[in-house]
Amino acid sequence: MTLRFASLGSGSRGNCSLVEFDGTLLMVDCGLPLAVVEERLAALGRDPRDVTAILVTHEHGDHVQGVGPFARRYGTAVWMTPGTASASRNVRGPKLLSSHRGLTIGAIAVEPYPVPHDAREPCQYAFAAGGRRLGMLTDTGFITPHICERLAACDALAIECNHDLEMLRRGPYPESLKARVASRYGHLNNGQTTELLSRVRHGGLQWVLGLHLSETNNSPAQARDALAAALDGGEHAVHLAAQDTATDWLAVL
Ligand SMILES: [Zn+2]
Ligand SMILES: [Zn+2]
């Protein structure tokens, strides 16, 4: 029994991740078209009916567009905060969670926590199972002490490397969108990710996975550098998620 994580795809065009332990398979967000999610699940050796529940982080389309279609086709339970539910009209009858209270789904303890982002009531999640702990963070404008607390003492981390600030500044986005992305309710830039990792890293951290890379305002090489910079290039493995392909399963040993 091993806690494991996979990204089915991550970026501004859609996000969907999996967390698995001992027969419990949680999907975090479903922001890709249903057919794509089905195909990438199959590539990882899983059937949509294996998914125990979907946890939603917030109502932006790149996280929620596939949730309603997936849940309706497969009868999957969906969990989200009341604020996210109020803004996610294509999801019928979601179960409500508090971003300040943990819950257990099957064999996995789920710890939601609130983050600053321009959505109604966004949250992110940490997971614990089999004595291991995995922290996840995307769609966050700045690092709060509470985020550091939630992501400390994790054995593995899957975190946002959205943009390089200089590439965003010089890039093609309209000024209003540039301001939104870089704001305190936007997305983490590479420098913020390095800063976060330098605060929560410890000798037992097994790997970090970069999520939600912008295809316009970041490059895989820069994101990889941002993650590696905080880890002293030591034994920690660095992985990157991509928009158009799934990662392999990443085990937390
Ligand atoms: Zn997003
Ligand atoms: Zn968002």
CSV table of C-alpha atoms and ligand atoms in Angstrom, one decimal:
chain,number,residue,atom,x,y,z
A,1,MET,CA,0.0,0.0,0.0
A,2,THR,CA,1.6,3.2,-1.2
A,3,LEU,CA,0.3,6.8,-1.3
A,4,ARG,CA,0.6,8.0,-4.9
A,5,PHE,CA,-0.1,11.0,-7.0
A,6,ALA,CA,-0.6,11.7,-10.7
A,7,SER,CA,-1.5,14.7,-12.8
A,8,LEU,CA,-3.8,14.0,-15.7
A,9,GLY,CA,-3.0,17.4,-17.1
A,10,SER,CA,-2.2,20.8,-15.6
A,11,GLY,CA,-2.1,24.4,-16.9
A,12,SER,CA,-4.4,27.3,-17.7
A,13,ARG,CA,-6.5,25.1,-20.1
A,14,GLY,CA,-7.4,22.5,-17.5
A,15,ASN,CA,-6.3,20.7,-14.3
A,16,CYS,CA,-7.1,17.3,-13.0
A,17,SER,CA,-5.1,15.2,-10.4
A,18,LEU,CA,-5.3,11.9,-8.7
A,19,VAL,CA,-4.4,10.8,-5.2
A,20,GLU,CA,-4.6,7.1,-4.4
A,21,PHE,CA,-4.1,4.8,-1.4
A,22,ASP,CA,-5.3,1.3,-0.7
A,23,GLY,CA,-8.2,1.3,-3.1
A,24,THR,CA,-9.4,4.9,-2.4
A,25,LEU,CA,-8.9,7.0,-5.5
A,26,LEU,CA,-9.5,10.7,-5.2
A,27,MET,CA,-9.7,13.1,-8.1
A,28,VAL,CA,-8.7,16.7,-7.4
A,29,ASP,CA,-10.6,19.0,-9.8
A,30,CYS,CA,-11.8,17.9,-13.2
A,31,GLY,CA,-11.0,20.8,-15.5
A,32,LEU,CA,-10.4,18.8,-18.7
A,33,PRO,CA,-13.0,17.5,-21.2
A,34,LEU,CA,-14.6,14.2,-20.1
A,35,ALA,CA,-13.1,12.2,-23.1
A,36,VAL,CA,-9.6,13.4,-22.2
A,37,VAL,CA,-10.0,12.5,-18.6
A,38,GLU,CA,-11.3,9.0,-19.5
A,39,GLU,CA,-8.4,8.5,-21.9
A,40,ARG,CA,-5.7,9.6,-19.5
A,41,LEU,CA,-7.2,7.6,-16.6
A,42,ALA,CA,-7.0,4.5,-18.8
A,43,ALA,CA,-3.4,5.3,-19.7
A,44,LEU,CA,-2.7,5.2,-15.9
A,45,GLY,CA,-4.5,1.9,-15.6
A,46,ARG,CA,-7.6,3.2,-13.9
A,47,ASP,CA,-11.3,3.1,-14.8
A,48,PRO,CA,-13.6,6.2,-14.1
A,49,ARG,CA,-15.7,4.0,-11.9
A,50,ASP,CA,-12.6,3.5,-9.7
A,51,VAL,CA,-12.8,7.2,-8.6
A,52,THR,CA,-14.1,7.3,-5.1
A,53,ALA,CA,-14.8,11.1,-5.0
A,54,ILE,CA,-13.9,14.3,-6.7
A,55,LEU,CA,-12.6,17.2,-4.5
A,56,VAL,CA,-13.0,20.6,-6.1
A,57,THR,CA,-10.6,23.5,-5.3
A,58,HIS,CA,-12.6,26.4,-6.8
A,59,GLU,CA,-15.1,27.3,-9.5
A,60,HIS,CA,-12.8,28.5,-12.3
A,61,GLY,CA,-13.4,26.6,-15.6
A,62,ASP,CA,-9.9,25.1,-15.8
A,63,HIS,CA,-10.8,23.2,-12.5
A,64,VAL,CA,-14.5,22.6,-12.7
A,65,GLN,CA,-15.6,22.2,-16.4
A,66,GLY,CA,-15.5,18.4,-16.4
A,67,VAL,CA,-16.8,17.9,-12.9
A,68,GLY,CA,-20.5,17.9,-13.7
A,69,PRO,CA,-20.2,15.7,-16.8
A,70,PHE,CA,-17.9,13.1,-15.0
A,71,ALA,CA,-20.1,13.0,-11.9
A,72,ARG,CA,-23.3,12.6,-13.8
A,73,ARG,CA,-21.9,9.8,-16.1
A,74,TYR,CA,-20.3,7.8,-13.3
A,75,GLY,CA,-22.4,8.7,-10.2
A,76,THR,CA,-19.2,10.1,-8.5
A,77,ALA,CA,-19.5,12.0,-5.2
A,78,VAL,CA,-18.3,15.6,-5.4
A,79,TRP,CA,-17.0,17.7,-2.5
A,80,MET,CA,-16.4,21.4,-2.4
A,81,THR,CA,-16.8,24.5,-0.1
A,82,PRO,CA,-20.2,26.2,0.1
A,83,GLY,CA,-18.8,29.2,-1.8
A,84,THR,CA,-17.5,27.1,-4.6
A,85,ALA,CA,-20.9,25.2,-4.7
A,86,SER,CA,-22.7,28.5,-5.0
A,87,ALA,CA,-20.7,29.4,-8.1
A,88,SER,CA,-20.5,26.0,-9.7
A,89,ARG,CA,-24.0,25.6,-11.2
A,90,ASN,CA,-23.2,22.7,-13.5
A,91,VAL,CA,-22.5,20.4,-10.5
A,92,ARG,CA,-25.7,19.0,-9.0
A,93,GLY,CA,-26.0,18.3,-5.3
A,94,PRO,CA,-22.3,18.5,-4.2
A,95,LYS,CA,-21.3,17.5,-0.7
A,96,LEU,CA,-20.1,20.5,1.3
A,97,LEU,CA,-16.9,20.7,3.2
A,98,SER,CA,-15.3,23.3,5.4
A,99,SER,CA,-11.9,24.6,4.5
A,100,HIS,CA,-11.0,24.6,8.2
A,101,ARG,CA,-12.0,21.0,9.0
A,102,GLY,CA,-10.5,17.7,7.9
A,103,LEU,CA,-12.5,14.8,6.6
A,104,THR,CA,-11.8,11.1,5.8
A,105,ILE,CA,-12.8,9.6,2.5
A,106,GLY,CA,-12.2,5.9,2.3
A,107,ALA,CA,-8.5,5.3,3.4
A,108,ILE,CA,-7.3,8.9,2.9
A,109,ALA,CA,-7.5,11.7,5.5
A,110,VAL,CA,-8.2,15.0,3.6
A,111,GLU,CA,-7.2,18.3,5.0
A,112,PRO,CA,-8.7,21.3,3.1
A,113,TYR,CA,-7.2,24.7,3.7
A,114,PRO,CA,-8.1,28.2,2.5
A,115,VAL,CA,-5.9,30.1,0.0
A,116,PRO,CA,-6.0,33.7,-1.4
A,117,HIS,CA,-7.3,33.5,-5.0
A,118,ASP,CA,-9.9,35.4,-7.0
A,119,ALA,CA,-12.7,32.9,-6.5
A,120,ARG,CA,-15.7,32.7,-4.1
A,121,GLU,CA,-14.2,30.3,-1.5
A,122,PRO,CA,-11.1,28.6,-2.8
A,123,CYS,CA,-9.3,25.9,-0.9
A,124,GLN,CA,-6.4,23.5,-1.5
A,125,TYR,CA,-5.7,20.1,0.0
A,126,ALA,CA,-3.2,18.1,2.0
A,127,PHE,CA,-3.6,14.3,2.2
A,128,ALA,CA,-2.4,11.8,4.8
A,129,ALA,CA,-2.5,8.0,4.5
A,130,GLY,CA,-0.3,5.1,5.7
A,131,GLY,CA,1.9,7.4,7.8
A,132,ARG,CA,2.7,9.6,4.7
A,133,ARG,CA,1.7,13.1,3.9
A,134,LEU,CA,1.3,14.8,0.5
A,135,GLY,CA,0.6,18.5,0.1
A,136,MET,CA,-1.0,20.2,-2.9
A,137,LEU,CA,-1.2,23.9,-3.8
A,138,THR,CA,-2.2,25.7,-7.0
A,139,ASP,CA,-4.2,28.9,-7.8
A,140,THR,CA,-2.8,31.0,-5.0
A,141,GLY,CA,-1.8,34.7,-5.1
A,142,PHE,CA,0.7,34.8,-2.2
A,143,ILE,CA,2.1,32.6,0.5
A,144,THR,CA,0.4,32.9,3.9
A,145,PRO,CA,1.7,31.5,7.2
A,146,HIS,CA,-1.3,29.1,7.2
A,147,ILE,CA,-0.2,27.7,3.8
A,148,CYS,CA,3.3,27.1,5.1
A,149,GLU,CA,1.9,25.4,8.2
A,150,ARG,CA,-0.3,23.0,6.0
A,151,LEU,CA,2.6,22.2,3.7
A,152,ALA,CA,5.2,21.7,6.4
A,153,ALA,CA,6.2,18.1,7.2
A,154,CYS,CA,4.9,16.8,3.9
A,155,ASP,CA,6.8,13.8,2.3
A,156,ALA,CA,6.0,15.1,-1.2
A,157,LEU,CA,4.6,18.3,-2.6
A,158,ALA,CA,2.7,19.1,-5.8
A,159,ILE,CA,2.8,22.9,-6.2
A,160,GLU,CA,2.1,25.7,-8.6
A,161,CYS,CA,4.9,27.3,-10.8
A,162,ASN,CA,2.5,29.5,-12.8
A,163,HIS,CA,4.7,32.2,-14.4
A,164,ASP,CA,8.0,33.9,-14.6
A,165,LEU,CA,7.3,37.5,-13.6
A,166,GLU,CA,9.6,39.0,-16.3
A,167,MET,CA,8.0,36.8,-19.1
A,168,LEU,CA,4.5,37.8,-17.9
A,169,ARG,CA,5.5,41.5,-17.9
A,170,ARG,CA,6.9,41.3,-21.4
A,171,GLY,CA,4.4,38.8,-22.8
A,172,PRO,CA,1.3,39.2,-24.9
A,173,TYR,CA,-1.4,39.2,-22.2
A,174,PRO,CA,-3.5,42.4,-22.0
A,175,GLU,CA,-2.5,44.6,-19.1
A,176,SER,CA,-5.6,43.8,-17.1
A,177,LEU,CA,-4.9,40.1,-17.3
A,178,LYS,CA,-1.2,40.6,-16.4
A,179,ALA,CA,-2.3,42.5,-13.3
A,180,ARG,CA,-4.8,39.8,-12.3
A,181,VAL,CA,-2.3,36.9,-12.7
A,182,ALA,CA,0.4,38.8,-10.7
A,183,SER,CA,-2.0,40.1,-8.0
A,184,ARG,CA,-2.3,38.8,-4.5
A,185,TYR,CA,-5.4,36.9,-5.6
A,186,GLY,CA,-3.8,35.5,-8.8
A,187,HIS,CA,-1.1,32.8,-9.3
A,188,LEU,CA,2.3,31.9,-7.8
A,189,ASN,CA,5.3,33.0,-9.8
A,190,ASN,CA,8.5,31.0,-9.9
A,191,GLY,CA,10.1,33.2,-7.3
A,192,GLN,CA,7.2,32.7,-4.9
A,193,THR,CA,7.4,29.0,-5.4
A,194,THR,CA,11.1,28.9,-4.6
A,195,GLU,CA,10.4,31.0,-1.5
A,196,LEU,CA,7.6,28.7,-0.3
A,197,LEU,CA,9.8,25.6,-0.8
A,198,SER,CA,12.7,27.2,1.0
A,199,ARG,CA,10.3,27.7,4.0
A,200,VAL,CA,8.8,24.2,4.1
A,201,ARG,CA,11.6,21.9,2.8
A,202,HIS,CA,13.2,19.3,5.1
A,203,GLY,CA,15.5,16.4,4.7
A,204,GLY,CA,12.6,13.9,4.3
A,205,LEU,CA,11.0,15.6,1.3
A,206,GLN,CA,11.0,12.9,-1.4
A,207,TRP,CA,9.9,14.9,-4.5
A,208,VAL,CA,8.3,18.0,-5.7
A,209,LEU,CA,6.0,18.3,-8.7
A,210,GLY,CA,5.4,21.6,-10.5
A,211,LEU,CA,1.8,22.2,-11.5
A,212,HIS,CA,-0.2,24.8,-13.4
A,213,LEU,CA,2.7,26.1,-15.6
A,214,SER,CA,1.6,28.8,-18.0
A,215,GLU,CA,2.5,27.9,-21.6
A,216,THR,CA,2.7,31.6,-22.4
A,217,ASN,CA,4.5,33.1,-19.4
A,218,ASN,CA,6.8,30.3,-18.2
A,219,SER,CA,9.1,27.7,-19.6
A,220,PRO,CA,9.6,24.1,-18.2
A,221,ALA,CA,13.4,24.9,-17.8
A,222,GLN,CA,12.6,28.0,-15.6
A,223,ALA,CA,10.0,26.2,-13.5
A,224,ARG,CA,12.4,23.3,-13.0
A,225,ASP,CA,15.1,25.8,-11.9
A,226,ALA,CA,12.6,27.4,-9.5
A,227,LEU,CA,11.8,24.1,-7.8
A,228,ALA,CA,15.4,22.9,-7.7
A,229,ALA,CA,16.8,26.2,-6.4
A,230,ALA,CA,15.0,25.8,-3.1
A,231,LEU,CA,16.0,22.2,-2.8
A,232,ASP,CA,19.8,22.8,-3.0
A,233,GLY,CA,19.9,20.3,-6.0
A,234,GLY,CA,20.0,17.5,-3.4
A,235,GLU,CA,18.4,14.1,-3.4
A,236,HIS,CA,14.9,15.6,-3.9
A,237,ALA,CA,13.5,14.6,-7.2
A,238,VAL,CA,11.9,17.4,-9.3
A,239,HIS,CA,9.0,16.6,-11.7
A,240,LEU,CA,6.9,18.9,-13.9
A,241,ALA,CA,3.3,18.3,-15.0
A,242,ALA,CA,2.2,19.3,-18.5
A,243,GLN,CA,-1.0,20.4,-20.1
A,244,ASP,CA,-1.4,17.8,-22.8
A,245,THR,CA,0.0,14.6,-21.1
A,246,ALA,CA,-0.4,12.9,-17.8
A,247,THR,CA,2.5,12.3,-15.5
A,248,ASP,CA,3.4,8.8,-14.4
A,249,TRP,CA,2.2,7.7,-10.9
A,250,LEU,CA,4.5,9.3,-8.4
A,251,ALA,CA,4.8,7.2,-5.2
A,252,VAL,CA,5.3,8.6,-1.7
A,253,LEU,CA,7.5,5.9,-0.2
B,1,ZN,ZN,-6.3,27.4,-12.4
B,2,ZN,ZN,-8.2,29.7,-10.5
